[in-house]
Coordinates of C-alpha atoms and ligand atoms in Angstrom, one line a residue:
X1 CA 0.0 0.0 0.0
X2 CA 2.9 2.4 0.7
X3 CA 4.2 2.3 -2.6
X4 CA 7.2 0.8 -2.2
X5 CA 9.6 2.9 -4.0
X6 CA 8.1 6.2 -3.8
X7 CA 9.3 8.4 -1.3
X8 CA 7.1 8.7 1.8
X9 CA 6.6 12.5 2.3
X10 CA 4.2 13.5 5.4
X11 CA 3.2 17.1 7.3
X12 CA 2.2 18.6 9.9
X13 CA -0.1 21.6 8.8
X14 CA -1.7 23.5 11.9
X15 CA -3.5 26.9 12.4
X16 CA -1.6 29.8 14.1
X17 CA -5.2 30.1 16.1
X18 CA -3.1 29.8 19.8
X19 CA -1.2 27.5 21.8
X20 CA -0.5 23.7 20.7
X21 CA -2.1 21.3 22.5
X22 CA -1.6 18.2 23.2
X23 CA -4.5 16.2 20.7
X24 CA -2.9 18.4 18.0
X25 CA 0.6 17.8 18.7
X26 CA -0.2 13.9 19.0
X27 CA -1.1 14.1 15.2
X28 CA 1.8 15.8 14.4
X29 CA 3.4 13.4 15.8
X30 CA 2.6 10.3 14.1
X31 CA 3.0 12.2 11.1
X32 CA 6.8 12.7 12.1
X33 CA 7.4 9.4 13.4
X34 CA 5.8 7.9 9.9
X35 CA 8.3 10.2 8.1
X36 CA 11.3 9.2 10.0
X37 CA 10.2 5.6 10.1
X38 CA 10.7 5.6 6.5
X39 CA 13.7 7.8 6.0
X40 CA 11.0 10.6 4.5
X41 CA 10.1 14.3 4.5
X42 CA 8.5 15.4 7.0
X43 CA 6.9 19.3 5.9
X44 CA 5.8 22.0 8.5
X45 CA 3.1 23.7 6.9
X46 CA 1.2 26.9 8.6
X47 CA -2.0 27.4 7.3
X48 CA -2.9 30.4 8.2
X49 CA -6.0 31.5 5.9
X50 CA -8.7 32.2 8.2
X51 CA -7.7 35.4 9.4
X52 CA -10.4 36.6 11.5
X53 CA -9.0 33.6 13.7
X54 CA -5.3 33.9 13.9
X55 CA -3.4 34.9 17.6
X56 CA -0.2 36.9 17.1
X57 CA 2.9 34.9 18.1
X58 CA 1.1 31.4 17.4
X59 CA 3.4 30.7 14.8
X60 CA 6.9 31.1 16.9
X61 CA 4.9 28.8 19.6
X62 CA 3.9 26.1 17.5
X63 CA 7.8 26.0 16.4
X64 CA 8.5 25.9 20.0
X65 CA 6.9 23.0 20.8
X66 CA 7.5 20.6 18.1
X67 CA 11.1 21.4 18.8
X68 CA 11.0 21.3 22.8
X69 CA 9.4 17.5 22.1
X70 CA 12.0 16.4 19.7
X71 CA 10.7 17.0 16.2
X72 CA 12.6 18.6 14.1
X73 CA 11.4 19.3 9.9
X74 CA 12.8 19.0 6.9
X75 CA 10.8 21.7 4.8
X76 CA 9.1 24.8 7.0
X77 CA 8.8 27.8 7.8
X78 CA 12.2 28.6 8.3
X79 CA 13.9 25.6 6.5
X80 CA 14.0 26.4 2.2
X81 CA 12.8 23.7 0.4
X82 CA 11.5 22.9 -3.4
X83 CA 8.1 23.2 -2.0
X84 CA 8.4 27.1 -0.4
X85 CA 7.1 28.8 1.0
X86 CA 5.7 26.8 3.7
X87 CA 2.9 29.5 5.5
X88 CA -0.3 29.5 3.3
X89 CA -0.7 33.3 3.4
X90 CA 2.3 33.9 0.8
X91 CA 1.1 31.2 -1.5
X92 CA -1.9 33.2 -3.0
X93 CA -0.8 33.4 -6.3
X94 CA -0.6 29.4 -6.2
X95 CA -4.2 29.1 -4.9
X96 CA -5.2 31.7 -7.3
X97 CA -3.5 30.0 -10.5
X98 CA -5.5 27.0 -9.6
X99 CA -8.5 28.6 -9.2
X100 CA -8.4 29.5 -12.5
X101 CA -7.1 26.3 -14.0
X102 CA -10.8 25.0 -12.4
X103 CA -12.2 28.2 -13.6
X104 CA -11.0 26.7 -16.9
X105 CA -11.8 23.5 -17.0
X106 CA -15.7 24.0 -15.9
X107 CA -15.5 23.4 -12.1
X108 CA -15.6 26.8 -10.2
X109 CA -17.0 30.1 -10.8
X110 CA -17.4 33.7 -9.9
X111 CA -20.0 33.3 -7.4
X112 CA -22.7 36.4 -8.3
X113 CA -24.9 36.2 -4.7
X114 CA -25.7 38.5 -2.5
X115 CA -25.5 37.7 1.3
X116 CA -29.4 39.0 1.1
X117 CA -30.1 36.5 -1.7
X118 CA -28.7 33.8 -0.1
X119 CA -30.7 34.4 2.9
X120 CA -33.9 34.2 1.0
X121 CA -33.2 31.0 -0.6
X122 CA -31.9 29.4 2.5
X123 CA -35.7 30.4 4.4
X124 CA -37.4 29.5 1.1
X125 CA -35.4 25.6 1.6
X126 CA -36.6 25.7 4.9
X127 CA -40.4 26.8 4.1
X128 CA -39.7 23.8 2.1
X129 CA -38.5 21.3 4.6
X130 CA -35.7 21.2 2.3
X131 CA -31.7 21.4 2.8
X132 CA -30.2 24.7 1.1
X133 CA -27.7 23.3 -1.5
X134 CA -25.8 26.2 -3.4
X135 CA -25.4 23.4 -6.1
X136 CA -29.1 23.9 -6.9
X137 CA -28.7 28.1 -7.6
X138 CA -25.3 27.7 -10.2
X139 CA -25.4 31.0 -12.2
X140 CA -26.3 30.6 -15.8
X141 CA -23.9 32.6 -17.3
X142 CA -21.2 33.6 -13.9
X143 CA -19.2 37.2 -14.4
X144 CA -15.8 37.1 -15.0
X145 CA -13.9 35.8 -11.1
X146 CA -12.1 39.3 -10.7
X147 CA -11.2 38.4 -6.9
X148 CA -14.0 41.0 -5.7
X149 CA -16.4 37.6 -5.1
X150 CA -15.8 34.2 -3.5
X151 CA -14.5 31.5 -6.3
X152 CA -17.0 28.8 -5.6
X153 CA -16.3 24.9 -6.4
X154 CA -18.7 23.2 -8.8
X155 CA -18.8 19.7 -7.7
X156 CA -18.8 17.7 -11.0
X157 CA -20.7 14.4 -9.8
X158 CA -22.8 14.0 -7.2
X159 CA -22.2 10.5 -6.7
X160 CA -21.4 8.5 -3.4
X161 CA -17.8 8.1 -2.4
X162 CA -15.7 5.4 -1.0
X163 CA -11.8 6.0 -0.3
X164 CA -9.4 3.9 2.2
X165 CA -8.1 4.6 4.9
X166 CA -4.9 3.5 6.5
X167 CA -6.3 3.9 9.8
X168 CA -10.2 2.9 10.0
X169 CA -10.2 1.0 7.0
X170 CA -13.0 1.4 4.1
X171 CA -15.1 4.1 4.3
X172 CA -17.7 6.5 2.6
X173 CA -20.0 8.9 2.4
X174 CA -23.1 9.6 0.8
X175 CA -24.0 12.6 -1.6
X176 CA -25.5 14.8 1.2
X177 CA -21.7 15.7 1.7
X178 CA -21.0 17.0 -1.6
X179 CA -22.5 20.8 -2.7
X180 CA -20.3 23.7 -4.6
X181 CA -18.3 25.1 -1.5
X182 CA -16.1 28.0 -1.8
X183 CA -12.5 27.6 -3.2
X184 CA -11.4 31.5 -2.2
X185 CA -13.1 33.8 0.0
X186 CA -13.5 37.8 -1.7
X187 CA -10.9 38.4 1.0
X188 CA -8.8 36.8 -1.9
X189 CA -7.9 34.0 1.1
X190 CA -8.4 30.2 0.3
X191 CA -10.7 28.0 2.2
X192 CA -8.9 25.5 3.9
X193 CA -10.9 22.8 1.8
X194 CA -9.1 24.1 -1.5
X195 CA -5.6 25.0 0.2
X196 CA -4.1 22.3 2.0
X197 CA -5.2 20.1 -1.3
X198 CA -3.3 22.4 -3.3
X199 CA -0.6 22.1 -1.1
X200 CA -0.6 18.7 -1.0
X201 CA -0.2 18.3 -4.6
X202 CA 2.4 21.1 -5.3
X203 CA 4.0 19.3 -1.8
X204 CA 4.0 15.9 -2.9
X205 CA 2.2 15.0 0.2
X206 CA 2.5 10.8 0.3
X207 CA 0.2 10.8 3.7
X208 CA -2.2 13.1 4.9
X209 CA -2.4 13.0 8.7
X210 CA -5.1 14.6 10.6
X211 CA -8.0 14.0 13.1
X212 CA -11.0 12.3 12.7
X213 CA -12.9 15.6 12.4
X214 CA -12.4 15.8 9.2
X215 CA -13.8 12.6 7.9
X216 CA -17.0 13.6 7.1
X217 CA -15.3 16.5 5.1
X218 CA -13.9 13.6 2.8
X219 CA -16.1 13.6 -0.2
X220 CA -16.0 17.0 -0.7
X221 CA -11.8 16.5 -1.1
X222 CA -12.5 13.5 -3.3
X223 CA -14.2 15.2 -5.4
X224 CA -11.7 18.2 -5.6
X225 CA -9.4 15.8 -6.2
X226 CA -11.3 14.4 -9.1
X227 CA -12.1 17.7 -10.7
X228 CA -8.0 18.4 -11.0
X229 CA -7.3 14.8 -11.8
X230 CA -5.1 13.9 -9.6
X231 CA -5.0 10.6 -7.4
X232 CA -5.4 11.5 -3.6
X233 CA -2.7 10.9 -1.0
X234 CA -3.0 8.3 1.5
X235 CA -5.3 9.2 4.1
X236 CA -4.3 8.8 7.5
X237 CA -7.1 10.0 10.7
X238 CA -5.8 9.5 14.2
X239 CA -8.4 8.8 16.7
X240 CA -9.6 11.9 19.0
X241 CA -7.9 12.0 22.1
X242 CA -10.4 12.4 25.0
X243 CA -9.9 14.6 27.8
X244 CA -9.0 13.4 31.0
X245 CA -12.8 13.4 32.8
X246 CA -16.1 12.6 30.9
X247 CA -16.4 11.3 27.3
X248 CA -16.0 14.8 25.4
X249 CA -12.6 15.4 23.1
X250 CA -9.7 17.1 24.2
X251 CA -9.9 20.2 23.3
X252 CA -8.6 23.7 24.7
X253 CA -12.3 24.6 26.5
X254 CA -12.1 20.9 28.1
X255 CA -9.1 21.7 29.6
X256 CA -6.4 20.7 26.9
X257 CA -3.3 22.9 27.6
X258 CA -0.8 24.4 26.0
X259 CA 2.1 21.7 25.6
X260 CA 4.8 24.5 26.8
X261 CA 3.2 24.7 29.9
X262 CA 4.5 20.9 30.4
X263 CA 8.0 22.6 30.0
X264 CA 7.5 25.2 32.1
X265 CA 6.1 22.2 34.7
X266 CA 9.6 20.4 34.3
X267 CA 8.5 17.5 32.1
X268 CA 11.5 15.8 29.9
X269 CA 10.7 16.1 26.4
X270 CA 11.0 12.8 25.7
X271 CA 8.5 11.9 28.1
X272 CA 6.3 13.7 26.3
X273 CA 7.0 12.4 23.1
X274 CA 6.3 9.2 24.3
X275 CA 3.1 9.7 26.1
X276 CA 1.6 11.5 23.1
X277 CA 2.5 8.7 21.0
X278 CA 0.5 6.1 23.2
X279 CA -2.3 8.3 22.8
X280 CA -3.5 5.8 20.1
X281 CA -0.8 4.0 19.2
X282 CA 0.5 1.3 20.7
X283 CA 3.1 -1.3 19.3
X284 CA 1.6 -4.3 21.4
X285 CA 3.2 -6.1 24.5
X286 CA 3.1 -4.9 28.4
X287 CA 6.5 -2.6 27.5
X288 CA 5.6 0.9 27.5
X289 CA 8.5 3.3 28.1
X290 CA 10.3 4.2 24.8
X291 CA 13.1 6.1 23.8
X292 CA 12.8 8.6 20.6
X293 CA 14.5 5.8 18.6
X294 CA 12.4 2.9 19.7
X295 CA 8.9 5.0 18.6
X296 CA 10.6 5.5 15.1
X297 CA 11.7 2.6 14.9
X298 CA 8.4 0.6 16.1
X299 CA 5.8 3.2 14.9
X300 CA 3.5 1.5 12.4
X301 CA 0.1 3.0 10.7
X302 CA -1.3 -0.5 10.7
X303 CA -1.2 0.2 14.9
X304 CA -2.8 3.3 15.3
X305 CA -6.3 2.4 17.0
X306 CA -9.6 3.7 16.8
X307 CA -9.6 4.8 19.8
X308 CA -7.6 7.6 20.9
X309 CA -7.5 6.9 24.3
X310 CA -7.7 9.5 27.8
X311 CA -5.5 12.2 28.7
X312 CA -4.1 11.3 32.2
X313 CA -2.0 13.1 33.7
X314 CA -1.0 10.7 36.1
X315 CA -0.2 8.4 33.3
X316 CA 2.2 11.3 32.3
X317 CA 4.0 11.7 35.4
X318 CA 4.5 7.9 36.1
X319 CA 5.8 8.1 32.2
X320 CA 7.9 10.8 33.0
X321 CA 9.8 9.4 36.2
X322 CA 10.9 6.4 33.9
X323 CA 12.3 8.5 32.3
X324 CA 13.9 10.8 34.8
X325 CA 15.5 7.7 36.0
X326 CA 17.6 7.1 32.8
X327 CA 19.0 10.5 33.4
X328 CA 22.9 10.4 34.9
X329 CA 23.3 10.9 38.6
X330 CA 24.8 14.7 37.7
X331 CA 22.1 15.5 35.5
X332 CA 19.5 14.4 38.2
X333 CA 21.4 16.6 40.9
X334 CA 21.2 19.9 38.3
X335 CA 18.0 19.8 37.9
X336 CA 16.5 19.3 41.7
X337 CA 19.4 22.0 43.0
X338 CA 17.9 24.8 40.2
X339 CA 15.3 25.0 42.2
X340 CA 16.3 24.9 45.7
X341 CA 18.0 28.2 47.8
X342 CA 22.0 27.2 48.1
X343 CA 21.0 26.4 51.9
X344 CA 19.3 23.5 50.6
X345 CA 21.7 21.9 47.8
X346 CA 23.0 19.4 49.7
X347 CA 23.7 16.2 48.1
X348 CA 22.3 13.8 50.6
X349 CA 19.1 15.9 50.0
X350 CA 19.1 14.4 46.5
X351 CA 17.6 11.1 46.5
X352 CA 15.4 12.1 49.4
X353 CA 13.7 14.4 46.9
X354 CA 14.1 12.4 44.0
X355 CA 12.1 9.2 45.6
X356 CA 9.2 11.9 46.0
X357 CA 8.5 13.9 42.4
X358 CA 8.0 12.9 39.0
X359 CA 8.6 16.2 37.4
X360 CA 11.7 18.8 38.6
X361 CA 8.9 21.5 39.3
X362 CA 7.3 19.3 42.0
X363 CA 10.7 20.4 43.9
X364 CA 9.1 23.6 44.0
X365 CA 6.1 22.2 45.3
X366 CA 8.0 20.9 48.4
X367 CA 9.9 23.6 48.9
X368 CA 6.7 26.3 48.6
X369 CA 4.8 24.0 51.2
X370 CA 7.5 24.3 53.6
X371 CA 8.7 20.6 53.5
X372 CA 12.7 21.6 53.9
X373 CA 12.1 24.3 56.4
X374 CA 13.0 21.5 59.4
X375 CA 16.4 21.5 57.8
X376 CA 17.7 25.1 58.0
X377 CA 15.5 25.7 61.2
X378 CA 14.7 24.1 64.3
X379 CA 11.1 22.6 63.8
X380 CA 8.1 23.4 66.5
X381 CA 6.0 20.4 67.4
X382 CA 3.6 18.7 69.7
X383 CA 5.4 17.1 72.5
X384 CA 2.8 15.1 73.0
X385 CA 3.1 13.2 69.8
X386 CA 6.7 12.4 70.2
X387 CA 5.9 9.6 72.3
X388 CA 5.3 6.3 70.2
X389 CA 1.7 4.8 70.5
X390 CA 1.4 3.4 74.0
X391 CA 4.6 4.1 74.9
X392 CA 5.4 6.4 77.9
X393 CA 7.5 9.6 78.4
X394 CA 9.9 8.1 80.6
X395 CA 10.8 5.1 78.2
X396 CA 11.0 7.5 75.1
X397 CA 13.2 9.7 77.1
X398 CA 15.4 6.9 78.1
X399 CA 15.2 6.0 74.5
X400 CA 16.4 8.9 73.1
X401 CA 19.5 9.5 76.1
X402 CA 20.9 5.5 74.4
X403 CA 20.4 7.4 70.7
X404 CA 22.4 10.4 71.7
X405 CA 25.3 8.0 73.4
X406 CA 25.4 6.0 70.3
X407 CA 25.2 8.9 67.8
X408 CA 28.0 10.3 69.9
X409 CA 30.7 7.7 68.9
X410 CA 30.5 8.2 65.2
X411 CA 33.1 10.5 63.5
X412 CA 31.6 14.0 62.6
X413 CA 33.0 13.7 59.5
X414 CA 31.4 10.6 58.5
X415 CA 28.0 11.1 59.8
X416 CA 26.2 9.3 56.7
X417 CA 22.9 7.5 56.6
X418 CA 24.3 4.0 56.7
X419 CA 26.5 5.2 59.8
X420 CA 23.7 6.7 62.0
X421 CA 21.4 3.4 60.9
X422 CA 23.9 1.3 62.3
X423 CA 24.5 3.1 65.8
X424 CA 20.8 3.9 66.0
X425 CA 19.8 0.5 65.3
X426 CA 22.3 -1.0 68.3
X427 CA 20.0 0.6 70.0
X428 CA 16.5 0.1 68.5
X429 CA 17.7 -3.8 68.6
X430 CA 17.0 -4.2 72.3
X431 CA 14.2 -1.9 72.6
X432 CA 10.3 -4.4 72.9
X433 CA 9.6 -2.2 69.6
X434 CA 12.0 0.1 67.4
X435 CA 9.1 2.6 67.0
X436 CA 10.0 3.2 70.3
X437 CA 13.4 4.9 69.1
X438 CA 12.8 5.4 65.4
X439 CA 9.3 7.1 65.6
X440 CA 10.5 9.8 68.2
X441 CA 13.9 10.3 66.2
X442 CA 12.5 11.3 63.2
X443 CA 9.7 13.4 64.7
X444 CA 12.4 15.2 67.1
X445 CA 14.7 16.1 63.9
X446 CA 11.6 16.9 61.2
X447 CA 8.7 18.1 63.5
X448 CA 6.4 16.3 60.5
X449 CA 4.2 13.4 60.4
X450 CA 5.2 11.9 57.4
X451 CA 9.1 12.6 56.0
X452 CA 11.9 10.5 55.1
X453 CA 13.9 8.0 57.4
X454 CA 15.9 9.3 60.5
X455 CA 18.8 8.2 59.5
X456 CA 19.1 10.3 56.1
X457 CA 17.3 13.6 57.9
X458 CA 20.5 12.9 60.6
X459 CA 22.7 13.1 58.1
X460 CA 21.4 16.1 56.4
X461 CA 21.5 17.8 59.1
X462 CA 24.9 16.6 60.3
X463 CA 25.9 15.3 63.5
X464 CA 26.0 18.6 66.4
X465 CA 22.3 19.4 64.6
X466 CA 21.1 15.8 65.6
X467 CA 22.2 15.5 68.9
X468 CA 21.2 19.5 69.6
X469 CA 17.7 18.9 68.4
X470 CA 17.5 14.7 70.6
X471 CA 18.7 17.1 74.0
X472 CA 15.5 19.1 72.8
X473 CA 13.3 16.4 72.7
X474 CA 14.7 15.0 76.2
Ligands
LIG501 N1 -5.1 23.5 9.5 C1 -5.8 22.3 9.9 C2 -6.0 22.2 11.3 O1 -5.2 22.8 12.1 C3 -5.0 21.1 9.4 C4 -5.8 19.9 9.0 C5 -4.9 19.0 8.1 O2 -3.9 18.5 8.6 O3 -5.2 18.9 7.0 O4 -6.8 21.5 11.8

């Protein structure tokens, strides 16, 4: 089906109407990972038609994230290629030359209406119980297309169509689909129906990939294609991607975000790469962590599923710490110290924190909630709640008086976790219960219910620290 010695040229073609998210970027993707698969072209294409719509900046953002995730173009914007430019807006000419080769060949015209004409034939259809079809009002003799009016497609057969497609298989549609729609707006701007087809064909466009929107839209292109002769591309529609809650698709009023904001949040890239590719994709088998190489080399079209499958967030963090863990020891330690004060980079510190996020900004988190504040100052507590279930103040006391001892043979300069476990433990050994030692240890030196072992806060906070804060406690 691929055609085996033709080469496999695919694109990404969004609207500069805002941020990227992540259903859009998903589609993108598997258009990039088809492309690379195959040793292909993959095209950035802006289509910026629809002005009325378009957010300044958009374009330098959507840049921004295909290259934060890892996907890089051949042809775009900013790369030269046989196919330039790549933003729709400076290809009018091309759209126009078209329009006149259909013009030409019997399948557009000038269309004539007013907007106060079409109004009355649209209530007349519905006096009628009837559906409005421009097809049915084709001027007799059109003026001459000057650009002052919309260049309006004349569908040459109304017919039923059936296509393939690589995803869902056979499909088609019925002739309600089909009726003259317009080619070029009397803004002299192309509809996106007759542009990206253009640019397709002047593109050499192998595989079309987009979402499933656009399905019923089909016949319509078929028949565009049909009217210029030329043998449609592959089609390839990916599978909605649902948002996270309910049943609805993700999209930016269902809380879809911006797919920077996951920088900003201190996701890896490649993370994200993968998550977005499992977001209707999956190669098969229990293995779901990939690197960039593994998706290109395992992506297949015969994979994609119908089903486009949630957005989860959690599913993105655990993702994301598999990741995390890959990264070298140094790297790790960079990236948790750029957000803590100097007080606080210590490298015992490290794997404490590291055990607890799954994305660097969740460092912040800690550190805004006041997690750390035990280790640059002495924590206030309940006194109370130092002493271990039904323990009693005198044994707790007597407990902690045998830690101090013990903690006071080790070498100040080798105060390290493994170090304090072993003296504490001398101790906890011959105690009816080590909560009776451990649980008041770690509550004297944090002050908090739930925090890491005592023997790593000890160590953080170094060996006069310990034993100040245990002659506290007493
Ligand atoms: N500009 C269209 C969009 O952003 C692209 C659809 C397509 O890929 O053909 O939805």
């Amino acid at each position: 089906m691929e055609g085996q010695n033709k080469k496999i040229i695919t694109r990404f073609a969004p609207s500069p109407t805002g941020f990227m998210h992540s259903g859009n970027l998903r589609t993108g993707l598997f258009a990039w990972l088809w492309a690379r698969k195959n040793k292909g072209t993959f095209i950035l294409r802006i289509e910026d038609t629809d002005k009325a719509r378009e957010v300044a900046g958009s374009i330098e953002h959507i840049k921004e994230s295909l290259r934060w995730i890892g996907m890089d173009w051949d042809e775009g914007p900013d790369i030269d290629g046989p196919h330039g430019p790549y933003i729709q807006s400076q290809r009018l000419n091309l759209y126009k030359s078209y329009g006149e080769k259909l013009i030409a060949s019997g399948h557009a015209y000038a269309d004539p209406y007013t907007p106060e004409q079409l109004d009355a034939w649209r209530k007349e259809a519905e006096t009628n119980k009837k559906p409005f079809l421009y097809r049915e009002h084709r001027p007799e003799n059109p003026p001459v297309w000057d650009g002052s009016m919309p260049l309006r497609f004349k569908v040459p057969t109304i017919k039923k169509f059936s296509w393939t497609d690589a995803v869902w298989g056979d499909l088609s549609a019925g002739e309600e689909a089909l009726d003259d729609f317009i080619l070029i707006k009397s803004d002299g701007y192309p509809t996106y129906n007759f542009a990206h087809i253009v640019d397709d064909i002047e593109m050499n466009v192998t595989h079309v990939t987009r979402g499933q929107e656009f399905i019923s839209s089909t016949p319509k292109f078929l028949s565009l294609y049909e009217a210029l002769g030329v043998v449609p591309p592959t089609f390839v529609t990916t599978p909605s991607v649902m948002a996270s809650s309910g049943t609805k698709k993700l999209g930016k009023r269902d809380g879809a975000k911006d797919v920077l904001e996951y920088k900003k949040e201190g996701y890896l890239p490649e993370a994200m790469m993968n998550f977005l590719a499992l977001l209707g994709w999956n190669p098969g088998g229990e293995k779901e962590v990939f690197t960039k190489e593994e998706l290109i080399e395992l992506f297949d079209l015969n994979k994609i599923q119908h089903s486009g499958g949630q957005f989860g967030d959690e599913k993105l963090d655990w993702l994301n710490k598999e990741h995390m863990k890959k990264l070298s020891p140094d790297q790790i330690q960079n990236n948790i110290f750029s957000y803590l004060p100097k007080e606080l980079q210590k490298e015992k510190l490290v794997q404490v924190i590291f055990e607890r996020i799954s994305k660097w900004s969740d460092v912040k988190t800690m550190l805004d909630s006041g997690e750390f504040n035990f280790i640059t100052q002495q924590p206030e507590y309940d006194r109370v709640k130092l002493i271990y279930k039904n323990s009693s103040a005198e044994k707790i006391k007597n407990n902690i008086l045998q830690a101090i001892t013990a903690l006071e043979g080790l070498d100040e300069n080798n105060f390290d976790a493994d170090s304090v476990k072993n003296a504490l433990m001398s101790v906890a050994e011959k105690l009816e219960s080590r909560g009776e030692l451990l649980h008041p240890i770690r509550y004297a030196l944090s002050g908090l219910d739930k925090s890491p072992d005592p023997f790593i806060i000890a160590s953080i906070l170094g060996k006069n620290e310990t034993i100040s804060r245990l002659h506290k406690a007493v």
